[in-house]
CSV table of N, CA and C in Angstrom, one decimal:
chain,number,residue,atom,x,y,z
A,1,UNK,N,-12.7,-81.2,49.4
A,1,UNK,CA,-12.7,-79.9,50.3
A,1,UNK,C,-13.4,-78.8,49.2
A,2,UNK,N,-14.6,-78.2,49.4
A,2,UNK,CA,-14.8,-76.9,48.7
A,2,UNK,C,-13.9,-75.8,48.3
A,3,UNK,N,-14.2,-75.9,46.8
A,3,UNK,CA,-13.2,-75.1,46.6
A,3,UNK,C,-13.3,-73.5,46.7
A,4,UNK,N,-14.3,-73.1,46.9
A,4,UNK,CA,-14.9,-71.5,47.5
A,4,UNK,C,-16.2,-71.7,48.6
A,5,UNK,N,-16.0,-70.5,49.5
A,5,UNK,CA,-17.1,-70.2,50.2
A,5,UNK,C,-18.6,-70.3,49.6
A,6,UNK,N,-18.3,-69.4,48.4
A,6,UNK,CA,-19.4,-69.2,47.5
A,6,UNK,C,-20.2,-70.6,47.0
A,7,UNK,N,-19.2,-71.5,46.8
A,7,UNK,CA,-20.3,-72.9,46.1
A,7,UNK,C,-20.4,-73.4,47.4
A,8,UNK,N,-20.2,-73.4,48.5
A,8,UNK,CA,-20.9,-73.7,49.7
A,8,UNK,C,-22.2,-73.1,49.8
A,9,UNK,N,-22.4,-71.8,49.7
A,9,UNK,CA,-23.6,-71.1,49.6
A,9,UNK,C,-24.7,-71.2,48.7
A,10,UNK,N,-24.0,-71.8,47.6
A,10,UNK,CA,-25.0,-72.2,46.4
A,10,UNK,C,-25.3,-73.7,46.7
A,11,UNK,N,-24.6,-74.6,47.4
A,11,UNK,CA,-24.9,-75.7,48.0
A,11,UNK,C,-25.9,-75.7,49.0
A,12,UNK,N,-25.7,-74.9,49.9
A,12,UNK,CA,-26.7,-74.8,51.1
A,12,UNK,C,-28.0,-74.2,50.6
A,13,UNK,N,-28.1,-73.3,49.3
A,13,UNK,CA,-29.5,-72.8,48.9
A,13,UNK,C,-30.3,-74.2,48.1
A,14,UNK,N,-29.5,-74.9,47.4
A,14,UNK,CA,-30.1,-76.3,46.7
A,14,UNK,C,-30.4,-77.2,47.9
A,15,UNK,N,-29.7,-77.5,49.0
A,15,UNK,CA,-30.1,-78.4,49.9
A,15,UNK,C,-31.6,-77.6,50.6
A,16,UNK,N,-31.6,-76.3,50.9
A,16,UNK,CA,-32.7,-75.9,51.6
A,16,UNK,C,-33.9,-76.2,50.8
A,17,UNK,N,-33.8,-76.0,49.1
A,17,UNK,CA,-35.0,-76.4,48.6
A,17,UNK,C,-35.3,-77.7,48.2
A,18,UNK,N,-34.2,-78.6,48.3
A,18,UNK,CA,-34.3,-79.9,48.3
A,18,UNK,C,-35.0,-80.6,49.6
A,19,UNK,N,-35.1,-79.9,50.6
A,19,UNK,CA,-35.5,-80.1,51.7
A,19,UNK,C,-37.3,-80.0,52.1
A,20,UNK,N,-37.5,-79.3,51.2
A,20,UNK,CA,-39.2,-79.1,51.2
A,20,UNK,C,-39.7,-79.2,50.2
A,21,UNK,N,-41.1,-79.2,49.9
A,21,UNK,CA,-41.8,-80.1,48.7
A,21,UNK,C,-42.8,-78.7,48.2
A,22,UNK,N,-42.3,-77.5,48.4
A,22,UNK,CA,-42.7,-76.6,48.0
A,22,UNK,C,-41.7,-75.3,47.9
A,23,UNK,N,-42.0,-74.4,47.3
A,23,UNK,CA,-41.2,-73.2,46.9
A,23,UNK,C,-41.1,-72.2,48.1
A,24,UNK,N,-39.4,-71.9,48.1
A,24,UNK,CA,-39.3,-71.1,49.5
A,24,UNK,C,-39.2,-69.3,49.1
A,25,UNK,N,-39.1,-68.6,49.7
A,25,UNK,CA,-38.9,-67.6,49.5
A,25,UNK,C,-37.2,-67.0,49.6
A,26,UNK,N,-37.0,-66.1,48.7
A,26,UNK,CA,-35.6,-65.7,49.0
A,26,UNK,C,-35.2,-65.4,50.5
A,27,UNK,N,-36.2,-64.6,50.9
A,27,UNK,CA,-36.3,-64.1,52.3
A,27,UNK,C,-36.0,-65.2,53.6
A,28,UNK,N,-36.6,-66.4,53.4
A,28,UNK,CA,-36.7,-67.3,54.1
A,28,UNK,C,-35.2,-68.1,54.2
A,29,UNK,N,-34.6,-68.1,53.3
A,29,UNK,CA,-33.2,-68.7,52.9
A,29,UNK,C,-32.4,-67.7,53.3
A,30,UNK,N,-32.2,-66.7,52.8
A,30,UNK,CA,-31.6,-65.7,53.4
A,30,UNK,C,-31.4,-65.3,54.8
A,31,UNK,N,-32.8,-65.5,55.5
A,31,UNK,CA,-32.9,-65.2,56.6
A,31,UNK,C,-31.8,-66.2,57.6
A,32,UNK,N,-31.9,-67.4,57.3
A,32,UNK,CA,-31.2,-68.4,57.9
A,32,UNK,C,-29.7,-68.2,57.7
A,33,UNK,N,-29.3,-68.0,56.4
A,33,UNK,CA,-27.9,-67.8,55.8
A,33,UNK,C,-27.3,-66.5,56.8
A,34,UNK,N,-27.9,-65.5,56.5
A,34,UNK,CA,-27.5,-64.1,57.3
A,34,UNK,C,-27.5,-64.4,58.8
A,35,UNK,N,-28.5,-65.1,59.4
A,35,UNK,CA,-28.7,-65.2,60.8
A,35,UNK,C,-27.6,-66.1,61.4
A,36,UNK,N,-27.1,-67.2,60.4
A,36,UNK,CA,-26.0,-67.9,61.1
A,36,UNK,C,-24.6,-67.4,60.9
A,37,UNK,N,-24.6,-66.4,60.2
A,37,UNK,CA,-23.3,-65.4,59.8
A,37,UNK,C,-22.5,-66.0,58.5
A,38,UNK,N,-23.2,-66.8,57.6
A,38,UNK,CA,-22.1,-67.7,56.9
A,38,UNK,C,-21.4,-66.4,56.1
A,39,UNK,N,-22.2,-65.6,55.6
A,39,UNK,CA,-21.9,-64.6,54.6
A,39,UNK,C,-22.8,-63.1,54.6
A,40,UNK,N,-22.6,-62.4,53.8
A,40,UNK,CA,-23.7,-61.1,53.6
A,40,UNK,C,-24.6,-61.1,52.6
A,41,UNK,N,-25.4,-60.3,52.5
A,41,UNK,CA,-26.6,-60.3,51.6
A,41,UNK,C,-26.2,-60.4,50.1
A,42,UNK,N,-25.1,-59.6,49.7
A,42,UNK,CA,-24.8,-59.6,48.5
A,42,UNK,C,-24.3,-60.8,48.0
A,43,UNK,N,-23.8,-61.4,48.9
A,43,UNK,CA,-23.1,-63.0,48.4
A,43,UNK,C,-24.4,-64.0,48.1
A,44,UNK,N,-25.2,-63.9,49.2
A,44,UNK,CA,-26.5,-64.6,49.0
A,44,UNK,C,-27.2,-64.5,47.5
A,45,UNK,N,-27.4,-63.2,47.1
A,45,UNK,CA,-28.5,-62.9,46.1
A,45,UNK,C,-27.4,-63.0,44.8
A,46,UNK,N,-26.0,-62.8,45.0
A,46,UNK,CA,-25.1,-63.6,43.8
A,46,UNK,C,-25.5,-65.1,43.7
A,47,UNK,N,-25.6,-66.0,44.7
A,47,UNK,CA,-25.4,-67.2,44.7
A,47,UNK,C,-26.7,-67.5,44.0
A,48,UNK,N,-27.9,-67.0,44.5
A,48,UNK,CA,-29.3,-67.4,43.7
A,48,UNK,C,-29.2,-66.8,42.2
A,49,UNK,N,-28.5,-65.6,41.7
A,49,UNK,CA,-28.8,-65.5,40.6
A,49,UNK,C,-27.8,-66.3,39.9
A,50,UNK,N,-26.7,-66.8,40.3
A,50,UNK,CA,-25.8,-67.8,39.6
A,50,UNK,C,-26.6,-69.2,39.4
A,51,UNK,N,-27.4,-69.6,40.6
A,51,UNK,CA,-28.2,-70.9,40.4
A,51,UNK,C,-29.4,-70.9,39.5
A,52,UNK,N,-29.7,-69.8,39.3
A,52,UNK,CA,-31.1,-69.6,38.4
A,52,UNK,C,-30.3,-69.5,36.9
A,53,UNK,N,-29.3,-69.0,36.7
A,53,UNK,CA,-28.4,-68.8,35.4
A,53,UNK,C,-28.0,-70.0,34.9
A,54,UNK,N,-27.7,-71.0,35.6
A,54,UNK,CA,-27.4,-72.8,35.6
A,54,UNK,C,-28.4,-73.2,35.4
A,55,UNK,N,-29.7,-73.0,35.9
A,55,UNK,CA,-30.9,-73.6,35.4
A,55,UNK,C,-30.8,-74.7,36.6
A,56,UNK,N,-30.3,-74.3,38.0
A,56,UNK,CA,-30.6,-75.1,39.2
A,56,UNK,C,-31.7,-75.0,39.9
A,57,UNK,N,-32.1,-73.9,39.8
A,57,UNK,CA,-33.2,-73.3,40.3
A,57,UNK,C,-33.8,-72.4,39.4
A,58,UNK,N,-35.4,-72.3,39.9
A,58,UNK,CA,-36.2,-71.7,38.9
A,58,UNK,C,-36.9,-70.5,40.0
A,59,UNK,N,-37.2,-69.5,39.6
A,59,UNK,CA,-37.7,-68.3,40.5
A,59,UNK,C,-39.2,-68.0,39.8
A,60,UNK,N,-40.3,-67.7,40.6
A,60,UNK,CA,-41.4,-66.8,40.4
A,60,UNK,C,-41.5,-65.6,41.1
A,61,UNK,N,-41.8,-64.6,40.8
A,61,UNK,CA,-42.0,-63.2,41.6
A,61,UNK,C,-43.1,-62.7,41.8
A,62,UNK,N,-43.6,-62.2,42.8
A,62,UNK,CA,-44.5,-61.2,42.9
A,62,UNK,C,-44.4,-59.8,43.0
A,63,UNK,N,-45.0,-58.9,43.5
A,63,UNK,CA,-44.6,-57.6,43.7
A,63,UNK,C,-43.7,-57.5,44.7
A,64,UNK,N,-43.5,-58.4,45.7
A,64,UNK,CA,-42.8,-58.2,46.8
A,64,UNK,C,-41.8,-59.2,47.0
A,65,UNK,N,-41.9,-60.3,46.6
A,65,UNK,CA,-41.3,-61.6,46.9
A,65,UNK,C,-40.8,-62.7,45.8
A,66,UNK,N,-39.7,-62.8,46.0
A,66,UNK,CA,-39.5,-63.9,44.7
A,66,UNK,C,-39.5,-65.3,45.6
A,67,UNK,N,-39.8,-66.4,44.6
A,67,UNK,CA,-40.1,-67.6,45.3
A,67,UNK,C,-39.0,-68.6,44.5
A,68,UNK,N,-38.6,-69.6,45.1
A,68,UNK,CA,-37.4,-70.7,44.3
A,68,UNK,C,-37.9,-72.1,44.5
A,69,UNK,N,-37.7,-72.7,43.5
A,69,UNK,CA,-37.9,-74.1,43.3
A,69,UNK,C,-36.6,-74.7,43.1
A,70,UNK,N,-36.1,-76.1,43.2
A,70,UNK,CA,-35.0,-76.7,42.7
A,70,UNK,C,-35.6,-77.3,41.5
A,71,UNK,N,-34.5,-77.3,40.5
A,71,UNK,CA,-35.0,-78.0,39.2
A,71,UNK,C,-34.3,-79.7,39.5
A,72,UNK,N,-34.6,-80.6,38.3
A,72,UNK,CA,-34.0,-81.6,38.2
A,72,UNK,C,-32.7,-81.6,38.3
A,73,UNK,N,-32.0,-80.7,37.3
A,73,UNK,CA,-30.6,-80.5,37.6
A,73,UNK,C,-30.1,-80.0,38.8
A,74,UNK,N,-30.8,-79.3,39.6
A,74,UNK,CA,-30.3,-78.8,40.9
A,74,UNK,C,-30.5,-80.2,41.6
A,75,UNK,N,-31.3,-81.0,41.7
A,75,UNK,CA,-31.2,-82.2,42.6
A,75,UNK,C,-30.0,-83.0,42.2
A,76,UNK,N,-29.9,-83.1,40.8
A,76,UNK,CA,-28.7,-84.1,40.3
A,76,UNK,C,-27.5,-83.4,40.9
A,77,UNK,N,-27.1,-82.3,40.8
A,77,UNK,CA,-26.1,-81.3,41.0
A,77,UNK,C,-25.8,-81.6,42.9
A,78,UNK,N,-26.9,-81.2,43.5
A,78,UNK,CA,-26.9,-81.6,45.0
A,78,UNK,C,-26.5,-83.0,45.1
A,79,UNK,N,-27.1,-84.0,44.5
A,79,UNK,CA,-26.7,-85.5,44.6
A,79,UNK,C,-25.2,-85.7,44.7
A,80,UNK,N,-24.7,-85.1,43.6
A,80,UNK,CA,-23.3,-85.2,43.3
A,80,UNK,C,-22.4,-84.7,44.6
A,81,UNK,N,-22.6,-83.3,45.0
A,81,UNK,CA,-21.9,-82.6,45.7
A,81,UNK,C,-22.4,-82.5,47.1
A,82,UNK,N,-23.3,-83.3,47.8
A,82,UNK,CA,-24.1,-83.0,48.9
A,82,UNK,C,-22.8,-83.2,50.1
A,83,UNK,N,-22.0,-84.0,49.8
A,83,UNK,CA,-21.0,-84.3,51.0
A,83,UNK,C,-20.1,-83.3,51.3
A,84,UNK,N,-20.1,-82.2,50.1
A,84,UNK,CA,-19.4,-80.9,50.5
A,84,UNK,C,-20.1,-79.8,51.6
A,85,UNK,N,-21.5,-80.2,52.0
A,85,UNK,CA,-22.2,-79.6,52.9
A,85,UNK,C,-21.9,-80.5,54.2
A,86,UNK,N,-21.1,-79.7,55.3
A,86,UNK,CA,-20.9,-80.6,56.4
A,86,UNK,C,-22.4,-81.3,57.2
A,87,UNK,N,-22.4,-82.1,57.9
A,87,UNK,CA,-23.2,-82.7,58.5
A,87,UNK,C,-24.1,-81.5,59.5
A,88,UNK,N,-23.2,-80.9,60.2
A,88,UNK,CA,-23.5,-79.9,61.1
A,88,UNK,C,-24.3,-78.8,60.4
A,89,UNK,N,-23.9,-78.4,59.2
A,89,UNK,CA,-24.7,-77.4,58.4
A,89,UNK,C,-26.2,-78.1,57.9
A,90,UNK,N,-26.0,-79.1,57.4
A,90,UNK,CA,-27.3,-80.0,57.1
A,90,UNK,C,-28.0,-80.0,58.4
A,91,UNK,N,-28.1,-80.4,59.4
A,91,UNK,CA,-28.8,-80.4,60.6
A,91,UNK,C,-29.1,-78.9,61.0
A,92,UNK,N,-28.3,-78.2,60.8
A,92,UNK,CA,-28.7,-76.6,61.2
A,92,UNK,C,-29.8,-76.3,60.0
A,93,UNK,N,-29.7,-76.5,58.9
A,93,UNK,CA,-30.9,-76.4,58.2
A,93,UNK,C,-32.1,-76.9,58.5
A,94,UNK,N,-31.9,-78.1,59.0
A,94,UNK,CA,-33.1,-79.1,59.1
A,94,UNK,C,-33.9,-78.4,60.5
A,95,UNK,N,-33.2,-78.3,61.5
A,95,UNK,CA,-33.6,-77.4,62.5
A,95,UNK,C,-34.0,-76.2,62.4
A,96,UNK,N,-33.8,-75.4,61.4
A,96,UNK,CA,-34.3,-74.1,60.9
A,96,UNK,C,-35.7,-74.3,60.2
A,97,UNK,N,-35.7,-75.3,59.6
A,97,UNK,CA,-37.1,-75.5,58.8
A,97,UNK,C,-37.9,-76.3,59.7
A,98,UNK,N,-37.8,-77.1,60.5
A,98,UNK,CA,-38.6,-77.6,61.9
A,98,UNK,C,-39.0,-76.4,62.6
A,99,UNK,N,-38.1,-75.7,63.2
A,99,UNK,CA,-38.6,-74.3,64.0
A,99,UNK,C,-39.2,-73.3,63.5
A,100,UNK,N,-39.2,-73.1,62.2
A,100,UNK,CA,-40.0,-71.9,61.6
A,100,UNK,C,-41.0,-72.8,60.4
A,101,UNK,N,-41.3,-73.8,60.5
A,101,UNK,CA,-42.2,-74.5,59.6
A,101,UNK,C,-43.8,-73.8,59.5
A,102,UNK,N,-44.2,-73.5,60.7
A,102,UNK,CA,-45.6,-72.8,61.0
A,102,UNK,C,-45.3,-71.3,60.2
A,103,UNK,N,-44.3,-70.7,60.7
A,103,UNK,CA,-44.2,-69.5,59.6
A,103,UNK,C,-44.0,-69.5,58.2
A,104,UNK,N,-43.5,-70.4,58.1
A,104,UNK,CA,-43.1,-70.3,56.6
A,104,UNK,C,-44.3,-71.2,55.8
A,105,UNK,N,-45.1,-71.7,56.2
A,105,UNK,CA,-46.2,-72.3,55.8
A,105,UNK,C,-47.1,-71.0,55.9
A,106,UNK,N,-47.3,-70.5,56.7
A,106,UNK,CA,-48.6,-69.4,56.8
A,106,UNK,C,-47.9,-68.2,55.8
A,107,UNK,N,-46.5,-67.9,55.8
A,107,UNK,CA,-46.1,-66.8,54.6
A,107,UNK,C,-46.3,-67.4,53.4
A,108,UNK,N,-46.4,-68.6,52.9
A,108,UNK,CA,-46.5,-69.1,51.5
A,108,UNK,C,-48.3,-69.5,51.3
A,109,UNK,N,-48.8,-69.5,52.5
A,109,UNK,CA,-50.2,-69.9,52.4
A,109,UNK,C,-51.3,-68.7,52.3
A,110,UNK,N,-50.8,-67.5,52.8
A,110,UNK,CA,-51.5,-66.2,52.4
A,110,UNK,C,-50.7,-65.4,51.6
A,111,UNK,N,-51.2,-65.2,50.2
A,111,UNK,CA,-50.4,-64.4,49.2
A,111,UNK,C,-51.5,-63.5,48.6
A,112,UNK,N,-50.5,-62.5,48.1
A,112,UNK,CA,-51.3,-61.5,47.4
A,112,UNK,C,-50.3,-60.8,46.3
A,113,UNK,N,-50.7,-60.3,45.0
A,113,UNK,CA,-50.0,-60.1,44.0
A,113,UNK,C,-51.2,-58.9,43.3
A,114,UNK,N,-50.3,-58.0,42.5
A,114,UNK,CA,-51.4,-57.3,41.5
A,114,UNK,C,-50.6,-57.2,40.1
A,115,UNK,N,-51.3,-56.7,39.4
A,115,UNK,CA,-50.7,-56.5,37.8
A,115,UNK,C,-51.5,-55.6,37.1
A,116,UNK,N,-50.8,-54.8,36.4
A,116,UNK,CA,-51.3,-53.6,35.9
A,116,UNK,C,-52.5,-54.2,34.7
A,117,UNK,N,-53.3,-53.5,34.4
A,117,UNK,CA,-54.5,-54.0,33.4
A,117,UNK,C,-54.4,-53.0,32.3
A,118,UNK,N,-54.4,-51.8,32.8
A,118,UNK,CA,-54.2,-50.7,31.7
A,118,UNK,C,-53.9,-49.4,32.5
A,119,UNK,N,-53.8,-48.4,32.1
A,119,UNK,CA,-53.7,-46.9,32.6
A,119,UNK,C,-54.6,-46.9,33.7
A,120,UNK,N,-54.2,-46.5,34.8
A,120,UNK,CA,-55.3,-46.3,35.9
A,120,UNK,C,-56.0,-47.4,36.1
A,121,UNK,N,-55.5,-48.7,36.2
A,121,UNK,CA,-56.5,-50.1,36.4
A,121,UNK,C,-55.5,-51.1,36.7
A,122,UNK,N,-55.4,-51.6,38.2
A,122,UNK,CA,-54.6,-52.8,38.5
A,122,UNK,C,-55.7,-53.8,38.9
A,123,UNK,N,-55.3,-54.9,38.8
A,123,UNK,CA,-56.0,-55.9,39.2
A,123,UNK,C,-55.3,-56.8,40.5
A,124,UNK,N,-55.8,-56.7,41.5
A,124,UNK,CA,-55.3,-57.2,43.1
A,124,UNK,C,-55.9,-58.6,43.0
A,125,UNK,N,-54.8,-59.5,43.1
A,125,UNK,CA,-55.4,-61.3,43.7
A,125,UNK,C,-55.0,-61.3,44.8
A,126,UNK,N,-55.9,-62.0,46.0
A,126,UNK,CA,-55.4,-62.2,47.2
A,126,UNK,C,-55.9,-63.8,47.5
A,127,UNK,N,-55.0,-64.6,48.2
A,127,UNK,CA,-55.3,-66.0,48.0
A,127,UNK,C,-55.1,-66.5,49.6
A,128,UNK,N,-55.5,-67.6,50.0
A,128,UNK,CA,-55.4,-68.5,51.3
A,128,UNK,C,-55.5,-69.7,50.8
A,129,UNK,N,-54.2,-70.6,50.7
A,129,UNK,CA,-54.4,-71.8,50.6
A,129,UNK,C,-53.6,-72.6,51.7
A,130,UNK,N,-54.1,-73.9,51.5
A,130,UNK,CA,-53.5,-74.8,52.7
A,130,UNK,C,-53.3,-76.2,51.7
A,131,UNK,N,-52.2,-76.3,52.1
A,131,UNK,CA,-51.5,-77.6,51.0
A,131,UNK,C,-51.7,-77.2,49.6
A,132,UNK,N,-52.5,-78.0,49.0
A,132,UNK,CA,-52.8,-77.7,47.6
A,132,UNK,C,-54.2,-77.4,47.2
A,133,UNK,N,-54.9,-77.0,48.4
A,133,UNK,CA,-56.3,-76.7,48.1
A,133,UNK,C,-56.3,-74.8,48.5
A,134,UNK,N,-57.0,-74.3,47.2
A,134,UNK,CA,-57.2,-72.8,47.6
A,134,UNK,C,-58.7,-72.8,48.5
A,135,UNK,N,-58.1,-72.1,49.8
A,135,UNK,CA,-59.5,-71.7,50.7
A,135,UNK,C,-60.3,-70.6,50.1
A,136,UNK,N,-59.8,-69.4,49.9
A,136,UNK,CA,-60.4,-68.3,49.5
A,136,UNK,C,-59.4,-67.8,48.2
A,137,UNK,N,-59.9,-67.2,47.4
A,137,UNK,CA,-59.4,-66.4,46.4
A,137,UNK,C,-60.4,-65.1,46.2
A,138,UNK,N,-59.5,-64.0,46.2
A,138,UNK,CA,-60.4,-62.7,45.9
A,138,UNK,C,-59.7,-62.1,45.2
A,139,UNK,N,-60.5,-61.2,44.1
A,139,UNK,CA,-59.8,-60.4,43.1
A,139,UNK,C,-60.5,-59.1,42.7
A,140,UNK,N,-60.0,-58.2,42.9
A,140,UNK,CA,-60.4,-56.9,43.0
A,140,UNK,C,-59.6,-55.9,42.0
A,141,UNK,N,-60.2,-54.9,41.1
A,141,UNK,CA,-59.8,-53.9,40.5
A,141,UNK,C,-59.6,-52.6,41.2
A,142,UNK,N,-58.5,-52.0,41.1
A,142,UNK,CA,-58.5,-50.7,41.9
A,142,UNK,C,-57.6,-49.7,40.8
A,143,UNK,N,-57.8,-48.2,41.1
A,143,UNK,CA,-57.6,-47.4,40.3
A,143,UNK,C,-55.9,-47.0,40.3
A,144,UNK,N,-55.1,-47.5,41.3
A,144,UNK,CA,-53.6,-46.9,40.8
A,144,UNK,C,-52.6,-47.8,41.7
A,145,UNK,N,-51.4,-48.3,41.2
A,145,UNK,CA,-50.7,-48.8,41.8
A,145,UNK,C,-50.5,-48.8,43.5
A,146,UNK,N,-50.7,-47.5,43.9
A,146,UNK,CA,-50.6,-47.4,45.5
A,146,UNK,C,-51.7,-48.0,45.9
A,147,UNK,N,-52.7,-48.0,45.5
A,147,UNK,CA,-53.8,-48.8,46.2
A,147,UNK,C,-53.9,-50.3,46.2
A,148,UNK,N,-53.2,-50.5,44.9
A,148,UNK,CA,-53.0,-52.5,44.8
A,148,UNK,C,-51.8,-52.5,45.9
A,149,UNK,N,-51.1,-52.0,46.2
A,149,UNK,CA,-49.9,-52.0,47.3
A,149,UNK,C,-50.6,-52.1,48.3
A,150,UNK,N,-51.5,-51.2,48.7
A,150,UNK,CA,-52.0,-51.0,49.8
A,150,UNK,C,-53.0,-52.2,50.5
A,151,UNK,N,-53.6,-52.5,49.3
A,151,UNK,CA,-54.9,-53.9,49.4
A,151,UNK,C,-53.8,-55.3,49.8
A,152,UNK,N,-52.6,-55.3,48.8
A,152,UNK,CA,-51.7,-56.4,49.5
A,152,UNK,C,-51.3,-56.5,50.7
A,153,UNK,N,-51.2,-55.4,51.2
A,153,UNK,CA,-50.2,-54.9,52.4
A,153,UNK,C,-51.5,-55.3,53.7
A,154,UNK,N,-52.7,-55.1,53.4
A,154,UNK,CA,-53.9,-55.2,54.1
A,154,UNK,C,-54.4,-56.8,54.2
A,155,UNK,N,-54.4,-57.2,53.1
A,155,UNK,CA,-54.4,-58.8,52.8
A,155,UNK,C,-53.5,-59.4,53.8
A,156,UNK,N,-52.2,-59.0,53.9
A,156,UNK,CA,-51.3,-59.8,54.8
A,156,UNK,C,-51.8,-59.9,56.1
A,157,UNK,N,-52.2,-58.6,56.8
A,157,UNK,CA,-52.5,-58.5,58.1
A,157,UNK,C,-54.0,-58.8,58.5
A,158,UNK,N,-54.9,-58.7,57.4
A,158,UNK,CA,-56.3,-58.8,58.0
A,158,UNK,C,-57.0,-60.1,57.2
A,159,UNK,N,-56.4,-60.7,56.6
A,159,UNK,CA,-56.8,-61.9,55.8
A,159,UNK,C,-58.0,-63.0,56.4
A,160,UNK,N,-57.2,-63.1,58.0
A,160,UNK,CA,-58.1,-64.1,58.5
A,160,UNK,C,-59.5,-63.1,59.1
A,161,UNK,N,-59.5,-62.0,59.2
A,161,UNK,CA,-60.6,-61.2,59.7
A,161,UNK,C,-61.9,-61.2,58.3
A,162,UNK,N,-60.9,-61.0,57.2
A,162,UNK,CA,-61.6,-61.1,55.9
A,162,UNK,C,-62.4,-62.5,55.6
A,163,UNK,N,-61.4,-63.3,55.8
A,163,UNK,CA,-61.9,-64.7,55.5
A,163,UNK,C,-63.3,-65.3,56.4
A,164,UNK,N,-63.0,-65.0,57.8
A,164,UNK,CA,-64.2,-65.1,58.7
A,164,UNK,C,-65.4,-64.4,58.3
A,165,UNK,N,-65.2,-63.0,57.9
A,165,UNK,CA,-66.3,-62.4,57.5
A,165,UNK,C,-67.0,-63.0,56.3
A,166,UNK,N,-66.2,-63.5,55.2
A,166,UNK,CA,-66.6,-64.0,54.0
A,166,UNK,C,-67.9,-65.4,54.5
A,167,UNK,N,-67.0,-66.4,55.3
A,167,UNK,CA,-67.5,-67.2,55.7
A,167,UNK,C,-69.0,-67.1,56.0
A,168,UNK,N,-68.9,-66.2,57.2
A,168,UNK,CA,-69.9,-65.9,58.2
A,168,UNK,C,-71.1,-65.4,57.2
A,169,UNK,N,-70.9,-64.5,56.3
A,169,UNK,CA,-71.9,-63.7,55.5
A,169,UNK,C,-72.2,-64.6,54.4
A,170,UNK,N,-71.4,-65.4,53.9
A,170,UNK,CA,-72.2,-66.4,52.6
A,170,UNK,C,-72.6,-67.5,52.9
A,171,UNK,N,-72.0,-68.0,54.2
A,171,UNK,CA,-72.7,-69.1,54.8
A,171,UNK,C,-73.9,-69.0,55.5
A,172,UNK,N,-74.7,-68.3,55.5
A,172,UNK,CA,-75.8,-68.0,56.7
A,172,UNK,C,-76.9,-68.6,56.5
């Protein structure tokens, strides 16, 4: 039997990450665990932090989102303790991933981020990817962080229109 519920949350996160072939955001995994009523937000974040400290997962962060991948050690740990996760929970996770697959792929395929170059200068990167291919990549320099945030928010909302405009304009 599992020694603590906290151990189960950590195994669930590992199982989630092992079930896909791409990085998942903290928000996607947290949405499932919170929605299913397993624990609260703070316990989930503690689990992510401990898993990363133990080198069972690795993260990459943008200005608004943290993405996680399982490591080889994480896979080995899951292989040793997968039986601690009930079949019902495993099926719930698989069902959640199937049900939300399109949303997950879309959220991972349209990304934006910004970095500070120097005082009063930020570089915004916007991308649309499909599987391992970059369909569009756009970079622009803006004068301040607020404008960089605005560009990232607008990319999330208007990327289809911008991509269509670029294709129509560039391929005339």
